[in-house]
Every structure is written in C-alpha cells, then in structure tokens.
Short mmCIF file of C-alpha atoms in Angstrom, two decimals:
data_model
loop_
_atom_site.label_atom_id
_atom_site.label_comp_id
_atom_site.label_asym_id
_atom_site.label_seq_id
_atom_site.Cartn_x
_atom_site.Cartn_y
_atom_site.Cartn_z
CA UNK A 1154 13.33 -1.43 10.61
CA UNK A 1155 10.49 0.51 10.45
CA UNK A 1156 7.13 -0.70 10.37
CA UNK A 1157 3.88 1.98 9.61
CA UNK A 1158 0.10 1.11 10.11
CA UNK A 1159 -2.62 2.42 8.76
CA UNK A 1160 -6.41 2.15 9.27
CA UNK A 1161 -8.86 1.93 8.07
CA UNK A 1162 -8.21 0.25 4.89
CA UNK A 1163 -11.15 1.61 3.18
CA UNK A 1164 -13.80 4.30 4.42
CA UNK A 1165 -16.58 6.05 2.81
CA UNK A 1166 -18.36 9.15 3.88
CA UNK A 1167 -21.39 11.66 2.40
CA UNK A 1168 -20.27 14.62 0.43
CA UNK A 1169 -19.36 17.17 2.34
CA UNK A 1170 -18.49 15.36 5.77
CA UNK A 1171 -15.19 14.81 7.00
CA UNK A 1172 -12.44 11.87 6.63
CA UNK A 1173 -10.06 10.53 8.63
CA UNK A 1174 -6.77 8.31 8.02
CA UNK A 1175 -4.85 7.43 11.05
CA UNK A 1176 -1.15 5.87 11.11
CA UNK A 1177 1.16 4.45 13.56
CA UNK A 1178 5.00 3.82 13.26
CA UNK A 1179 7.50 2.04 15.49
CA UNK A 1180 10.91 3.88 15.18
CA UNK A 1181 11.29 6.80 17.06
CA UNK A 1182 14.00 8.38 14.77
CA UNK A 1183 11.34 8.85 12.04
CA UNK A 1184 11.18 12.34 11.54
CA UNK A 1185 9.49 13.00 8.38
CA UNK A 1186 5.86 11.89 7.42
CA UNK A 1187 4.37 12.59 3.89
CA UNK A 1188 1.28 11.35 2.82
CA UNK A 1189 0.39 9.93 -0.64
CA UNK A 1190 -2.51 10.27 -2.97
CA UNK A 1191 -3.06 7.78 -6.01
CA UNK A 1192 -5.84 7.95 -8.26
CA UNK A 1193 -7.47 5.05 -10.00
CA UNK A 1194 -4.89 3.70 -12.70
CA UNK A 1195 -2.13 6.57 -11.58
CA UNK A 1196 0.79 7.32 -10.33
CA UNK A 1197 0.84 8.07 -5.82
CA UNK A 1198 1.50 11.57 -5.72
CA UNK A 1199 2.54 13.69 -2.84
CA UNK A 1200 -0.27 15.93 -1.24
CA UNK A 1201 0.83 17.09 1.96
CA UNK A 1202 3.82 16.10 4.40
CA UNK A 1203 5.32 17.13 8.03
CA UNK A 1204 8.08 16.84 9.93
CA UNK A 1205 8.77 15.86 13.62
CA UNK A 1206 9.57 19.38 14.35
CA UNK A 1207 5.48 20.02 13.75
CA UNK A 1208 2.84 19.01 15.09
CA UNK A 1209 0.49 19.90 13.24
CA UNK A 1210 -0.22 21.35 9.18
CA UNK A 1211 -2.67 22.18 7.17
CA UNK A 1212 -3.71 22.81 3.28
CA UNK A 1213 -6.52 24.21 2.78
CA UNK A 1214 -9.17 21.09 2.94
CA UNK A 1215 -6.09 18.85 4.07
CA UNK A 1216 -4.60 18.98 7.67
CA UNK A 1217 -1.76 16.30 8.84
CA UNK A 1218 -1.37 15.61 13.10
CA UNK A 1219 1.78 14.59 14.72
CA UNK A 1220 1.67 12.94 17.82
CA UNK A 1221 5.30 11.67 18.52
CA UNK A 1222 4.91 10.64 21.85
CA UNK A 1223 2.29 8.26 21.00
CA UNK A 1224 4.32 8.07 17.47
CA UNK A 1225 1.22 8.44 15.47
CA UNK A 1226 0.08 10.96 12.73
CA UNK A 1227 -3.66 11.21 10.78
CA UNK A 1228 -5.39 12.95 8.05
CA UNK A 1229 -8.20 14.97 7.65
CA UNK A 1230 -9.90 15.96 5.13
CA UNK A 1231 -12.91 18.27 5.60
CA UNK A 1232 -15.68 19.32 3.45
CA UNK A 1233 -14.68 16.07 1.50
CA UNK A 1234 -15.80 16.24 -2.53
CA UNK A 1235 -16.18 13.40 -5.10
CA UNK A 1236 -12.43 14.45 -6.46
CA UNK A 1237 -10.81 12.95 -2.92
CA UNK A 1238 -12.28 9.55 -4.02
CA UNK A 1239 -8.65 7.81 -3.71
CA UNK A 1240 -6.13 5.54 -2.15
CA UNK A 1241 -4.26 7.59 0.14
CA UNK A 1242 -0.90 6.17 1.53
CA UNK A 1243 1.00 7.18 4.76
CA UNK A 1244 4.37 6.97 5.03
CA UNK A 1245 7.48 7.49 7.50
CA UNK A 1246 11.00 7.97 6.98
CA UNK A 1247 13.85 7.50 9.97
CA UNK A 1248 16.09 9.72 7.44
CA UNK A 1249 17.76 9.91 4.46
CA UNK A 1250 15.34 8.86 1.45
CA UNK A 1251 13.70 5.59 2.27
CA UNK A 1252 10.27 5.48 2.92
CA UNK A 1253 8.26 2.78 4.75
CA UNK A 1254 4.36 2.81 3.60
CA UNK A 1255 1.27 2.27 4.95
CA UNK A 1256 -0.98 -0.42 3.10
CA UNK A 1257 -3.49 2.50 2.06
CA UNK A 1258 -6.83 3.73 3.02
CA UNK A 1259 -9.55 3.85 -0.12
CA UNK A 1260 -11.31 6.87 0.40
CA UNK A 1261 -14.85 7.00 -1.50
CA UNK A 1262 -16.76 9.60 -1.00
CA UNK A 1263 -20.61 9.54 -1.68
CA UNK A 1264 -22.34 11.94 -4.08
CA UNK B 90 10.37 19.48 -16.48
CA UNK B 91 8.72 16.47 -18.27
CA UNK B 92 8.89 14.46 -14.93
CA UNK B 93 10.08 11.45 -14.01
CA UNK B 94 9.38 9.02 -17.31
CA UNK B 95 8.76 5.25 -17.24
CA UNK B 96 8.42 2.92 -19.94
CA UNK B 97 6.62 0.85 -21.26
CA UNK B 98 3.35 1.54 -19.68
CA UNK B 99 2.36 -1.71 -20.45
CA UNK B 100 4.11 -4.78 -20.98
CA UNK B 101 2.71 -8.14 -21.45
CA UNK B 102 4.66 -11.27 -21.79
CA UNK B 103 4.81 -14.68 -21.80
CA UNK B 104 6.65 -16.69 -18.74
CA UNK B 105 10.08 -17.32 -19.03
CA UNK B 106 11.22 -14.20 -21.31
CA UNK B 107 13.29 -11.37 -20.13
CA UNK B 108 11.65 -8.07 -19.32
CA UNK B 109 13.17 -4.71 -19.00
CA UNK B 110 11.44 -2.02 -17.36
CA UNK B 111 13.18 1.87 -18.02
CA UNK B 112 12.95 4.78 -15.67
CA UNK B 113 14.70 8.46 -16.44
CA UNK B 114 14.74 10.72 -13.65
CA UNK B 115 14.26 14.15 -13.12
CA UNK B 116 17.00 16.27 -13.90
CA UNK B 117 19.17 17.01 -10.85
CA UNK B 118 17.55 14.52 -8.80
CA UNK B 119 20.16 12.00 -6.95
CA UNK B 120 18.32 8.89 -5.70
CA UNK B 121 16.14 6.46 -7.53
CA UNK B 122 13.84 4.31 -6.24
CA UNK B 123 11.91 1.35 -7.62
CA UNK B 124 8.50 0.20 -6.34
CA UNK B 125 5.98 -2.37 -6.78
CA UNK B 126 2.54 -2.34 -6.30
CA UNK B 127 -0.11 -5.59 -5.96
CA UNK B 128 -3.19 -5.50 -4.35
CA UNK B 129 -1.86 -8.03 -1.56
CA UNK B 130 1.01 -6.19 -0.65
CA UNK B 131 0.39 -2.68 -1.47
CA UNK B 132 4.00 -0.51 -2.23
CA UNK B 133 7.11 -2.06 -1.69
CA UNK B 134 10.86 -1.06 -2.00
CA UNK B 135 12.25 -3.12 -3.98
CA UNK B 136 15.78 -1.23 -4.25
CA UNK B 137 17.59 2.33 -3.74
CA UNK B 138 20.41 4.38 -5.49
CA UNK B 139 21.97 7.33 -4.16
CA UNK B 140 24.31 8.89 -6.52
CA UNK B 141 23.90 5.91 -8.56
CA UNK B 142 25.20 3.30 -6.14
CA UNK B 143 23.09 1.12 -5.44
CA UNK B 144 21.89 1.76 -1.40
CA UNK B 145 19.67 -1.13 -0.39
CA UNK B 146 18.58 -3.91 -2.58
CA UNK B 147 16.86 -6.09 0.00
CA UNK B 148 13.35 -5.56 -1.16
CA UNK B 149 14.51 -7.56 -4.55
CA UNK B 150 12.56 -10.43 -4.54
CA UNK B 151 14.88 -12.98 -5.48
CA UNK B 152 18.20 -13.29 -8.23
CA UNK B 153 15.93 -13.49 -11.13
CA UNK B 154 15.26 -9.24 -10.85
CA UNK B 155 18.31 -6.90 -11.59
CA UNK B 156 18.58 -3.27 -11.28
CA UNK B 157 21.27 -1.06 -12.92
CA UNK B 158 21.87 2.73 -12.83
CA UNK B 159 24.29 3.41 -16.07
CA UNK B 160 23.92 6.81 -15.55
CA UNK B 161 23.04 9.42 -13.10
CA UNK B 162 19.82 9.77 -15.11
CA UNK B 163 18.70 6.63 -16.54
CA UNK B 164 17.63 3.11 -14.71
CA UNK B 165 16.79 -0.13 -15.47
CA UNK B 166 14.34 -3.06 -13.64
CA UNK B 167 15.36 -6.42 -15.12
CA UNK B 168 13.49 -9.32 -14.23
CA UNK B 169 15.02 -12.69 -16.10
CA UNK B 170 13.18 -15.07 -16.43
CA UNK B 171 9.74 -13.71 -15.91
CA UNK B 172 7.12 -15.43 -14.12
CA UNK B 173 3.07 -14.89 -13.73
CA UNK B 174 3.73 -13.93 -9.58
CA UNK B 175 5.64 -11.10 -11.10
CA UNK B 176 2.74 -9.50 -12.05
CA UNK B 177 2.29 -5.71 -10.83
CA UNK B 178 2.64 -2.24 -11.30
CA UNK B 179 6.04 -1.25 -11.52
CA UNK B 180 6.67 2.25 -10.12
CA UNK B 181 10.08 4.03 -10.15
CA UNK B 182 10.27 7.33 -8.06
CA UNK B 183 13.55 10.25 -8.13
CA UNK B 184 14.14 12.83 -5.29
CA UNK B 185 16.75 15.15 -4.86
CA UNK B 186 19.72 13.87 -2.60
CA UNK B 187 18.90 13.75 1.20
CA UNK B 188 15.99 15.76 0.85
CA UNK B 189 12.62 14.97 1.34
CA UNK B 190 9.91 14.16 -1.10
CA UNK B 191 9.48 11.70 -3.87
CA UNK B 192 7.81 11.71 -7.54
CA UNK B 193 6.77 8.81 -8.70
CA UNK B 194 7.10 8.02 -12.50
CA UNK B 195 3.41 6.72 -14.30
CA UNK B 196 4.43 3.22 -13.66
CA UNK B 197 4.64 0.00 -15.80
CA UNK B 198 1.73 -2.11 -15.26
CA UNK B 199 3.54 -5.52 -16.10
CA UNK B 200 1.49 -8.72 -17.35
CA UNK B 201 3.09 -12.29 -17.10
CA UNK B 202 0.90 -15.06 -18.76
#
C-alpha cells in the first residue's frame, strides 16, 4: 500500500517568515494530495489540495508543489501569522476515497 | 448543512464496559470513514464504507471494535470490551462518492480508566 512521509515533525519560525512542510509517497498511482489543518483540541480540516494533473497551486498565503517524478509534494506558507500555529497533515490517495497520512508537522509560529 | 456530527464528545469509562461511539454524515455524502488519533501513531484508518458496505476494515485493531452502517446516514464505532490502550480521539469523516475531499466530524475524545 501506500506509505506518505512527512518532515519535519515540528518547526517553528518568526512572524512573518515563511514555512515549509515537505512529503514523500511511494505509489505512483497516487493522484490526489490534500493537505490537512487541525487546530489544538479540533477537528483536521481541509485547507488546500492538488491533483497529479498540477504541479503546482496556490491560496493566497498557501501554495502546494507536485513533484511526481521524484513523487514528492510540500507546503508553503508565506508571511506566516500566529493563526497558522497548527498540526498540518499531508496526505495521498492512489484513488477512490482512502487516504494515507502523514504523521504531521506542528507548525508554531513566534509572535 | 450542520456538518458531519459525532457524539459523545467525551466519553469516559471504566475497562471492560462497552462503548459506542455515533457518527451522522452529511447529507448526500456516500462513504464514511472512521479515524483514530494518539499521539504515537498520529491518524489512522481504522475502516471504510462506500454506499454503506463496508470497503476495508483492516485498520480495526482487533475483534473487540465493531463498526456498523444501518443506514446511509448514520454509523456506529463499537468497541466491546473496552480497554485503557483504547484511549484516543475518535474521528469519523463523510465525502461524497468517488470524489475527493473529506470532512471530518469534531471527534470523540474517548477515556478508558
């Protein structure tokens, strides 16, 4: 099956710089990539995904690589505020609706 | 759309006793999904429905957890007899049929002394 990776498992960085979450994943059919936001004490919620057909996507502050020769995907956040403090969870999906996730990244960012 | 609705938030019982966790789904949505969440093991599937058939139950820790879909929007997480490793958040998630995208329910943060 698949397996996804995902450094680092926690960062911090200053208000205001950048962050960056990298992830691998070992089955080439994967062709959908969402990544995951959860909040102290809440639920993961979805805050930006892309597909294989993309390689790369941006939201505003958020932006989401795809490298699928290298079968890797990251992402940035720029201009990062006290409200991305998180743990933010890749994930990759060879089809249908099953999901394999990353063990998390928890984001802190410094005032 | 009210979301997709979990209860109890929070459930604390003794080891040994039965616990059922509840999960409706969002209207329309197909598949079903029920997660768990430590701190050592981070998200895991513990089993799929599609339609409600169950899809994959491999990520079910062992015979003592159940999972049932009576309906196409209503599930439960069964875990008989309880015991203190069982001791997690307890996510369920809905997403339309063969599309992409899941949201996750609030989650039952379960407690076994």
């Amino acid at each position: 099956g698949e397996n996804v990776e995902q450094h680092p498992s926690t960062l911090s960085v200053q208000e205001g710089d950048s962050a960056v979450i990298k992830c691998t994943y070992s089955d080439s059919a994967s062709n959908y990539f969402p990544w995951y936001k959860q909040e102290l004490g809440k639920r993961p919620q979805l805050i930006i995904d892309i597909r294989s057909n993309v390689g790369e996507k941006k939201d505003q502050r958020i932006a989401v690589t795809l490298n699928k020769t290298a079968k890797h995907f990251s992402l940035h956040i720029t201009e990062t505020q006290p409200e991305d403090s998180a743990v933010y969870f890749c994930a990759a999906s060879p089809g249908g609706n099953q999901f394999y996730f990353g063990t998390g990244t928890s984001l802190t960012v410094i005032p | 759309d009210a979301g997709v609705i979990q209860s109890p938030r929070h459930e604390v019982t003794e080891m040994g006793q039965e616990v059922t966790l509840r999960c409706k789904l969002i209207s329309g949505h197909n598949s079903l999904f029920w997660y768990r969440q430590t701190m050592m093991r981070g998200l895991e599937l513990l089993i799929y429905f599609n339609n409600n058939v169950p899809i994959d139950d491999s990520g079910m820790p062992e015979d003592r957890f159940s999972a049932k879909m009576p309906n196409a929007s209503f599930s439960t997480l069964k875990i008989q007899p309880s015991e203190p490793r069982d001791s997690a958040v307890y996510f369920c998630a809905s997403s339309p049929y063969r599309m992409y995208g899941y949201t996750f329910g609030s989650g039952t943060r379960l407690t076994v002394v």
